Structure formats: C-alpha cells, structure tokens
Short mmCIF file of C-alpha atoms in Angstrom, two decimals:
data_model
loop_
_atom_site.label_atom_id
_atom_site.label_comp_id
_atom_site.label_asym_id
_atom_site.label_seq_id
_atom_site.Cartn_x
_atom_site.Cartn_y
_atom_site.Cartn_z
CA UNK A 1 -30.21 -26.26 22.68
CA UNK A 2 -28.13 -24.05 20.22
CA UNK A 3 -26.92 -21.84 23.16
CA UNK A 4 -25.89 -24.88 25.13
CA UNK A 5 -23.88 -26.23 22.15
CA UNK A 6 -22.12 -22.95 21.63
CA UNK A 7 -21.32 -22.71 25.34
CA UNK A 8 -19.96 -26.27 25.27
CA UNK A 9 -17.76 -25.38 22.07
CA UNK A 10 -16.46 -22.19 23.70
CA UNK A 11 -15.51 -24.01 26.93
CA UNK A 12 -13.75 -26.81 24.97
CA UNK A 13 -11.76 -24.17 22.91
CA UNK A 14 -10.81 -22.19 25.85
CA UNK A 15 -9.63 -25.34 27.80
CA UNK A 16 -7.59 -26.60 24.79
CA UNK A 17 -6.11 -23.17 24.25
CA UNK A 18 -5.08 -22.83 27.88
CA UNK A 19 -3.18 -26.19 27.85
CA UNK A 20 -1.09 -24.73 24.89
CA UNK A 21 -0.49 -21.49 26.77
CA UNK A 22 -2.93 -19.48 24.68
CA UNK A 23 -5.87 -17.46 25.58
CA UNK A 24 -9.23 -16.89 23.91
CA UNK A 25 -9.47 -13.12 23.79
CA UNK A 26 -12.68 -12.81 21.66
CA UNK A 27 -15.55 -14.98 20.62
CA UNK A 28 -17.84 -13.78 17.85
CA UNK A 29 -20.56 -15.31 15.59
CA UNK A 30 -20.06 -15.61 11.94
CA UNK A 31 -21.52 -17.39 8.84
CA UNK A 32 -19.81 -19.78 6.40
CA UNK A 33 -20.01 -19.62 2.56
CA UNK A 34 -23.50 -20.95 2.58
CA UNK A 35 -24.84 -18.79 5.28
CA UNK A 36 -24.74 -21.37 8.00
CA UNK A 37 -23.64 -20.09 11.46
CA UNK A 38 -20.12 -20.33 12.68
CA UNK A 39 -18.16 -19.40 15.82
CA UNK A 40 -14.91 -17.42 15.67
CA UNK A 41 -12.28 -17.52 18.30
CA UNK A 42 -9.44 -15.10 18.58
CA UNK A 43 -6.43 -16.92 20.09
CA UNK A 44 -3.63 -14.84 21.62
CA UNK A 45 -0.28 -15.65 23.17
CA UNK A 46 1.48 -13.84 25.91
CA UNK A 47 3.07 -11.46 23.38
CA UNK A 48 -0.37 -10.37 22.08
CA UNK A 49 0.05 -12.04 18.70
CA UNK A 50 -3.24 -13.54 17.59
CA UNK A 51 -4.92 -15.92 15.07
CA UNK A 52 -8.52 -16.68 14.33
CA UNK A 53 -10.01 -20.17 14.66
CA UNK A 54 -13.39 -20.72 13.10
CA UNK A 55 -15.73 -23.67 13.68
CA UNK A 56 -19.13 -24.62 12.56
CA UNK A 57 -21.38 -23.36 15.39
CA UNK A 58 -22.57 -26.86 16.37
CA UNK A 59 -19.18 -28.58 16.22
CA UNK A 60 -18.50 -30.97 19.02
CA UNK A 61 -15.09 -32.02 20.26
CA UNK A 62 -16.64 -35.35 21.36
CA UNK A 63 -14.64 -38.08 19.72
CA UNK A 64 -11.26 -38.99 21.30
CA UNK A 65 -9.30 -38.77 18.05
CA UNK A 66 -10.63 -35.30 17.47
CA UNK A 67 -9.57 -34.24 20.88
CA UNK A 68 -5.96 -35.48 20.37
CA UNK A 69 -5.72 -33.70 16.95
CA UNK A 70 -6.97 -30.47 18.50
CA UNK A 71 -4.38 -30.69 21.32
CA UNK A 72 -1.67 -31.03 18.67
CA UNK A 73 -3.09 -28.20 16.66
CA UNK A 74 -3.08 -25.75 19.54
CA UNK A 75 0.35 -26.77 20.60
CA UNK A 76 1.73 -26.13 17.18
CA UNK A 77 -0.31 -22.80 16.85
CA UNK A 78 1.34 -21.59 20.04
CA UNK A 79 4.81 -22.19 18.68
CA UNK A 80 3.86 -20.67 15.29
CA UNK A 81 2.44 -17.62 16.92
CA UNK A 82 5.94 -16.79 18.27
CA UNK A 83 7.14 -16.12 14.70
CA UNK A 84 7.36 -12.51 13.70
CA UNK A 85 4.79 -13.18 10.99
CA UNK A 86 2.82 -16.26 11.90
CA UNK A 87 0.70 -15.99 8.74
CA UNK A 88 3.73 -16.33 6.44
CA UNK A 89 5.28 -19.38 4.67
CA UNK A 90 7.84 -19.96 2.04
CA UNK A 91 7.63 -22.25 -1.03
CA UNK A 92 10.39 -24.61 -2.20
CA UNK A 93 10.92 -22.20 -5.21
CA UNK A 94 11.50 -19.33 -2.88
CA UNK A 95 8.18 -17.47 -2.78
CA UNK A 96 7.37 -15.86 0.66
CA UNK A 97 3.58 -15.98 1.01
CA UNK A 98 0.92 -14.99 3.54
CA UNK A 99 -2.37 -16.85 3.77
CA UNK A 100 -5.35 -14.70 4.51
CA UNK A 101 -9.08 -14.77 4.61
CA UNK A 102 -9.70 -18.44 4.48
CA UNK A 103 -13.47 -19.02 4.96
CA UNK A 104 -13.76 -22.09 7.23
CA UNK A 105 -15.23 -24.65 7.42
CA UNK A 106 -15.55 -26.44 4.04
CA UNK A 107 -18.64 -26.05 2.04
CA UNK A 108 -20.04 -28.39 -0.59
CA UNK A 109 -19.78 -27.35 -4.20
CA UNK A 110 -22.68 -25.17 -5.52
CA UNK A 111 -21.82 -26.30 -9.02
CA UNK A 112 -23.20 -29.83 -8.48
CA UNK A 113 -19.63 -31.43 -8.26
CA UNK A 114 -19.07 -33.93 -5.48
CA UNK A 115 -16.44 -31.80 -3.71
CA UNK A 116 -15.81 -29.82 -0.53
CA UNK A 117 -14.43 -26.39 -1.05
CA UNK A 118 -12.65 -23.76 1.01
CA UNK A 119 -11.90 -20.23 -0.31
CA UNK A 120 -8.91 -18.07 0.73
CA UNK A 121 -6.06 -15.89 -0.55
CA UNK A 122 -2.24 -16.19 -0.97
CA UNK A 123 -0.34 -12.89 -1.01
CA UNK A 124 3.28 -12.29 -1.96
CA UNK A 125 5.30 -10.94 0.96
CA UNK A 126 8.66 -9.60 -0.24
CA UNK A 127 9.09 -6.81 2.18
CA UNK A 128 7.34 -4.26 -0.02
CA UNK A 129 3.62 -3.38 0.05
CA UNK A 130 1.65 -6.58 -0.61
CA UNK A 131 -0.07 -6.25 -3.90
CA UNK A 132 0.26 -9.48 -5.89
CA UNK A 133 -2.02 -12.24 -4.75
CA UNK A 134 -4.05 -15.31 -5.84
CA UNK A 135 -7.58 -15.90 -4.81
CA UNK A 136 -7.86 -19.62 -3.90
CA UNK A 137 -10.65 -22.15 -4.37
CA UNK A 138 -9.22 -25.36 -2.84
CA UNK A 139 -11.49 -28.34 -3.67
CA UNK A 140 -11.36 -31.68 -1.88
CA UNK A 141 -12.90 -34.90 -3.36
CA UNK A 142 -15.22 -36.92 -1.39
CA UNK A 143 -12.79 -39.74 -1.39
CA UNK A 144 -10.19 -37.52 0.17
CA UNK A 145 -12.67 -36.18 2.66
CA UNK A 146 -12.87 -39.61 4.16
CA UNK A 147 -9.38 -39.28 5.46
CA UNK A 148 -10.12 -36.07 7.39
CA UNK A 149 -11.56 -36.41 10.95
CA UNK A 150 -13.79 -33.33 10.39
CA UNK A 151 -14.41 -30.58 7.80
CA UNK A 152 -13.09 -27.95 10.13
CA UNK A 153 -10.07 -25.68 10.15
CA UNK A 154 -7.76 -27.48 12.60
CA UNK A 155 -8.01 -30.75 10.78
CA UNK A 156 -7.41 -29.34 7.27
CA UNK A 157 -5.26 -26.20 7.61
CA UNK A 158 -1.96 -28.09 7.21
CA UNK A 159 -2.73 -29.87 4.02
CA UNK A 160 -4.67 -27.03 2.46
CA UNK A 161 -1.85 -24.60 3.00
CA UNK A 162 0.61 -27.25 1.68
CA UNK A 163 -1.56 -27.87 -1.39
CA UNK A 164 -1.51 -24.21 -2.18
CA UNK A 165 2.28 -24.15 -1.91
CA UNK A 166 2.60 -27.28 -4.05
CA UNK A 167 0.27 -25.84 -6.73
CA UNK A 168 2.36 -22.69 -6.64
CA UNK A 169 5.52 -24.73 -7.05
CA UNK A 170 4.00 -26.30 -10.19
CA UNK A 171 3.47 -22.87 -11.75
CA UNK A 172 -0.37 -23.39 -11.66
CA UNK A 173 -1.19 -20.33 -9.63
CA UNK A 174 -0.53 -16.84 -10.80
CA UNK A 175 0.03 -14.00 -8.38
CA UNK A 176 -1.84 -10.96 -9.87
CA UNK A 177 -3.12 -7.52 -8.80
CA UNK A 178 -6.71 -8.65 -9.27
CA UNK A 179 -8.50 -11.73 -10.74
CA UNK A 180 -10.90 -14.57 -10.32
CA UNK A 181 -10.46 -17.48 -8.00
CA UNK A 182 -7.89 -20.06 -9.08
CA UNK A 183 -8.36 -23.76 -8.47
CA UNK A 184 -6.17 -25.88 -6.09
CA UNK A 185 -7.24 -29.47 -6.31
CA UNK A 186 -6.72 -31.57 -3.30
CA UNK A 187 -6.84 -35.28 -4.22
CA UNK A 188 -5.82 -38.66 -2.88
CA UNK A 189 -2.52 -38.28 -4.68
CA UNK A 190 -1.43 -36.17 -1.81
CA UNK A 191 -2.03 -38.98 0.60
CA UNK A 192 -0.44 -42.34 1.10
CA UNK A 193 -2.88 -44.86 2.42
CA UNK A 194 -0.13 -47.25 3.01
CA UNK A 195 1.91 -44.81 5.12
CA UNK A 196 -1.17 -43.12 6.45
CA UNK A 197 0.45 -39.77 5.82
CA UNK A 198 0.31 -36.74 3.40
CA UNK A 199 2.79 -36.62 0.50
CA UNK A 200 3.51 -33.38 -1.17
CA UNK A 201 7.08 -33.29 -2.43
CA UNK A 202 9.99 -35.73 -2.78
CA UNK A 203 12.88 -33.69 -1.49
CA UNK A 204 16.59 -34.17 -1.22
CA UNK A 205 18.67 -33.16 1.77
CA UNK A 206 20.17 -30.25 -0.20
CA UNK A 207 16.73 -29.01 -1.09
CA UNK A 208 15.66 -29.09 2.45
CA UNK A 209 18.85 -27.21 3.44
CA UNK A 210 18.07 -24.55 0.88
CA UNK A 211 14.38 -24.38 2.00
CA UNK A 212 15.22 -23.68 5.68
CA UNK A 213 17.79 -21.06 4.59
CA UNK A 214 15.13 -19.38 2.44
CA UNK A 215 12.65 -19.53 5.27
CA UNK A 216 15.03 -17.91 7.74
CA UNK A 217 16.10 -15.27 5.18
CA UNK A 218 12.57 -14.19 4.24
CA UNK A 219 10.53 -14.75 7.43
CA UNK A 220 13.15 -13.46 9.86
CA UNK A 221 15.64 -11.48 8.02
CA UNK A 222 13.31 -9.60 5.57
CA UNK A 223 9.76 -9.64 7.21
CA UNK A 224 10.64 -10.26 10.80
CA UNK A 225 13.30 -7.66 11.59
CA UNK A 226 15.72 -10.31 12.60
CA UNK A 227 13.32 -11.97 15.18
CA UNK A 228 13.56 -15.72 15.51
CA UNK A 229 11.41 -18.03 13.24
CA UNK A 230 10.29 -21.59 14.09
CA UNK A 231 12.36 -23.80 11.79
CA UNK A 232 10.97 -27.23 12.95
CA UNK A 233 7.42 -26.58 12.07
CA UNK A 234 5.64 -29.95 11.38
CA UNK A 235 3.66 -28.14 8.65
CA UNK A 236 6.92 -27.67 6.76
CA UNK A 237 7.83 -31.31 7.54
CA UNK A 238 4.61 -32.46 5.85
CA UNK A 239 5.24 -30.18 2.85
CA UNK A 240 8.82 -31.39 2.47
CA UNK A 241 7.86 -35.03 3.02
CA UNK A 242 10.23 -35.39 5.98
CA UNK A 243 10.20 -35.34 9.76
CA UNK A 244 10.55 -32.84 12.50
CA UNK A 245 13.68 -34.69 13.61
CA UNK A 246 15.14 -34.16 10.04
CA UNK A 247 14.35 -30.49 10.16
CA UNK A 248 16.27 -30.30 13.53
CA UNK A 249 19.28 -31.95 11.90
CA UNK A 250 19.02 -29.65 8.94
CA UNK A 251 18.91 -26.56 11.14
CA UNK A 252 21.92 -27.75 13.15
CA UNK A 253 23.90 -28.35 9.93
CA UNK A 254 23.09 -24.84 8.69
CA UNK A 255 23.98 -23.36 12.10
CA UNK A 256 27.40 -25.27 11.97
CA UNK A 257 27.96 -23.77 8.52
CA UNK A 258 27.33 -20.28 9.80
CA UNK A 259 24.18 -19.79 7.75
CA UNK A 260 21.71 -19.38 10.68
CA UNK A 261 21.81 -18.87 14.35
CA UNK A 262 19.74 -21.17 16.53
CA UNK A 263 17.86 -19.81 19.61
CA UNK A 264 15.13 -20.89 22.07
CA UNK A 265 15.77 -24.58 22.56
CA UNK A 266 17.34 -24.96 19.13
CA UNK A 267 13.95 -24.79 17.43
CA UNK A 268 13.98 -21.12 16.33
CA UNK A 269 16.53 -19.43 14.18
CA UNK A 270 17.72 -15.98 12.89
CA UNK A 271 19.83 -15.29 9.79
CA UNK A 272 23.56 -14.58 9.95
CA UNK A 273 25.02 -11.62 8.30
CA UNK A 274 26.41 -14.03 5.73
CA UNK A 275 22.97 -15.35 4.81
CA UNK A 276 21.64 -11.83 4.41
CA UNK A 277 24.33 -11.00 1.92
CA UNK A 278 22.66 -13.39 -0.62
CA UNK A 279 19.79 -10.91 -1.09
CA UNK A 280 20.32 -10.75 -4.93
CA UNK A 281 20.17 -14.49 -5.29
CA UNK A 282 16.94 -14.76 -3.28
CA UNK A 283 15.33 -11.99 -5.12
CA UNK A 284 16.30 -13.47 -8.50
CA UNK A 285 14.79 -16.82 -7.45
CA UNK A 286 11.65 -15.00 -6.43
CA UNK A 287 11.28 -13.24 -9.77
CA UNK A 288 12.07 -16.48 -11.71
CA UNK A 289 9.20 -18.21 -9.74
CA UNK A 290 6.84 -15.36 -10.54
CA UNK A 291 7.77 -15.55 -14.24
CA UNK A 292 7.31 -19.31 -14.17
CA UNK A 293 3.61 -18.99 -13.32
CA UNK A 294 2.85 -16.29 -15.89
CA UNK A 295 1.26 -17.34 -19.23
CA UNK A 296 3.94 -17.42 -21.83
CA UNK A 297 3.26 -16.06 -25.36
CA UNK A 298 4.86 -16.74 -28.75
CA UNK A 299 6.05 -13.28 -29.49
CA UNK A 300 6.38 -14.02 -33.29
CA UNK A 301 2.73 -15.17 -33.44
CA UNK A 302 1.66 -12.16 -31.43
CA UNK A 303 3.43 -9.96 -34.02
CA UNK A 304 1.68 -11.78 -36.90
CA UNK A 305 4.87 -13.50 -38.17
CA UNK A 306 3.64 -17.02 -37.68
CA UNK A 307 2.95 -19.12 -40.73
CA UNK A 308 -0.68 -20.27 -40.21
#
C-alpha cells in the first residue's frame, strides 16, 4: 500500500511539474523532524536550475482545492527558477537573504505547546562569503493552521518566508555566525479572514518603488551578475500587501525613470548603471538593518558608571 501511495504521489508531482515546464530529475526518500518518512523531489528547469520539494510520504493531491494551489505553486516556481539566485529574497529594510535547509513538512511541537513548527535558516547574501545567518523556528498556531489547506511545503512556503522577512524587519531576528534557533511566530494577525488573504506590511507606493529597486540591485546587480530577476513575484506582492498588477506598474515606473531595465515580457528586470552607482547607500542601509537587530547595551552601565 505504501509503495502504491508513493508511486501515486510521484506521478502527480511529475504531471504538475510538466505542466509548468519543469522536470523531476530526482526522487529520494527522507524523514521529517520526528522521523516520519518523506519524499523529496528535485525540480529542474530547462537551464538546469533546481529546487527541492518535500512532501509527507503519504500525501495525496486528492482534493480539488489542493490541486489548484499546487498548479499555482509549480507555475510560480518555474518563473522563480529563472532568477540568477532563486533562493534569495530582499527585505523591506534592504537585507538580501537566502532561505536554506527548511525541513518540511510541519511537525507538532515537542514541548507540549499546541503549535506546528518548521525549522530552517536565513543567510545574509551581500556578495561576500555567506557567514551571518539565523536559525529559524517558525511556529504556527492551531487556529492559523485551519487556514492552510495542508501542512506541506507548497501551501506554506509563501507565508513562512514572508513571516521570516517580517520578523527580520522588526529587528527580532539577529544574523550571527553561530547560535540557537530563533522564534518566528506565525499567528492570525498575519491573516485577514474578512479579505481571505495574508497581511504582512502596510506599504506606500514609494516604499514599494524602493523595494523593487533594492531587489533588482541585490539579486541581479550584486548576486546575479546582471541577469534578469522576476520583479512581479506574487510572494513579494503578499509580503508588501499589494497585487501583482501593482508590482507591474511599479516596475514600469522604475523603468521609465531609468532605474531598471525590463526584459522577458516586462516581468523580469536588470539594473541600470545609474542604479548600481548607489552602492554606498544600499550597503549603508544593510549595515543599519544589521545593527537594528543587535542587542543594544548601555555603555555607561557596562563601564560601571551607572547609579544603581
């Protein structure tokens, strides 16, 4: 029965990937945090760029709403894989990050709390050797879990990555050379039941303009050797509390102002020489963001000058 289930899962993943123009190049067995079996699929595009998709071994695509969400996930993954660094994202405060080693699917808390947890890592990607990082423990409440169609990677990756970015924006995650896992709470405050959508940041048009410029600067100009980056990613639209249509308008405005150059159906962009000349500003913002998340000490108290 288990073999039949895995065969069915593999066929469903392969079929969904094919529709999106991707190919499953490898299928391996794994285990989740609690030791339960998982199945890992390596998805590749025509250029040979890959990403890993991990499911519970007995997961079934069965329900119609699950199938629709998976089609969307694969379609977006195919476009994201065309980025020079598909694993990289930018925060509102200008931190370029890569997300690595997320151990899907969710597992229930071992401490007795009524939460679902997924572990992963966020690494600073500033063009130098990646050293600073945060080990993540993202916890989702049972109430929030009722919103999610399944406790699997394709249904949660968007909002988990955005919750990490949001927590980083708030200065509540510190990027260090080594350290323990840091919490990222994912609660219903990130979801509007009235609008039936996720809500992470209230952003202005200027902030969204700045965000796209930062994204193109870091992900294309610095990390991508000038290769085009997808600027209308729905994952960013969710993070910025806006729409893909608005991101298209933002990108067009930036192109008109000579900040970026649009390519490939007006959905991908590269930086102009003018944008790359703002290196000092982007690097200062990055350093300010790193400092914002560091514990701050009263130097007089540390020197024993405080009146206690």
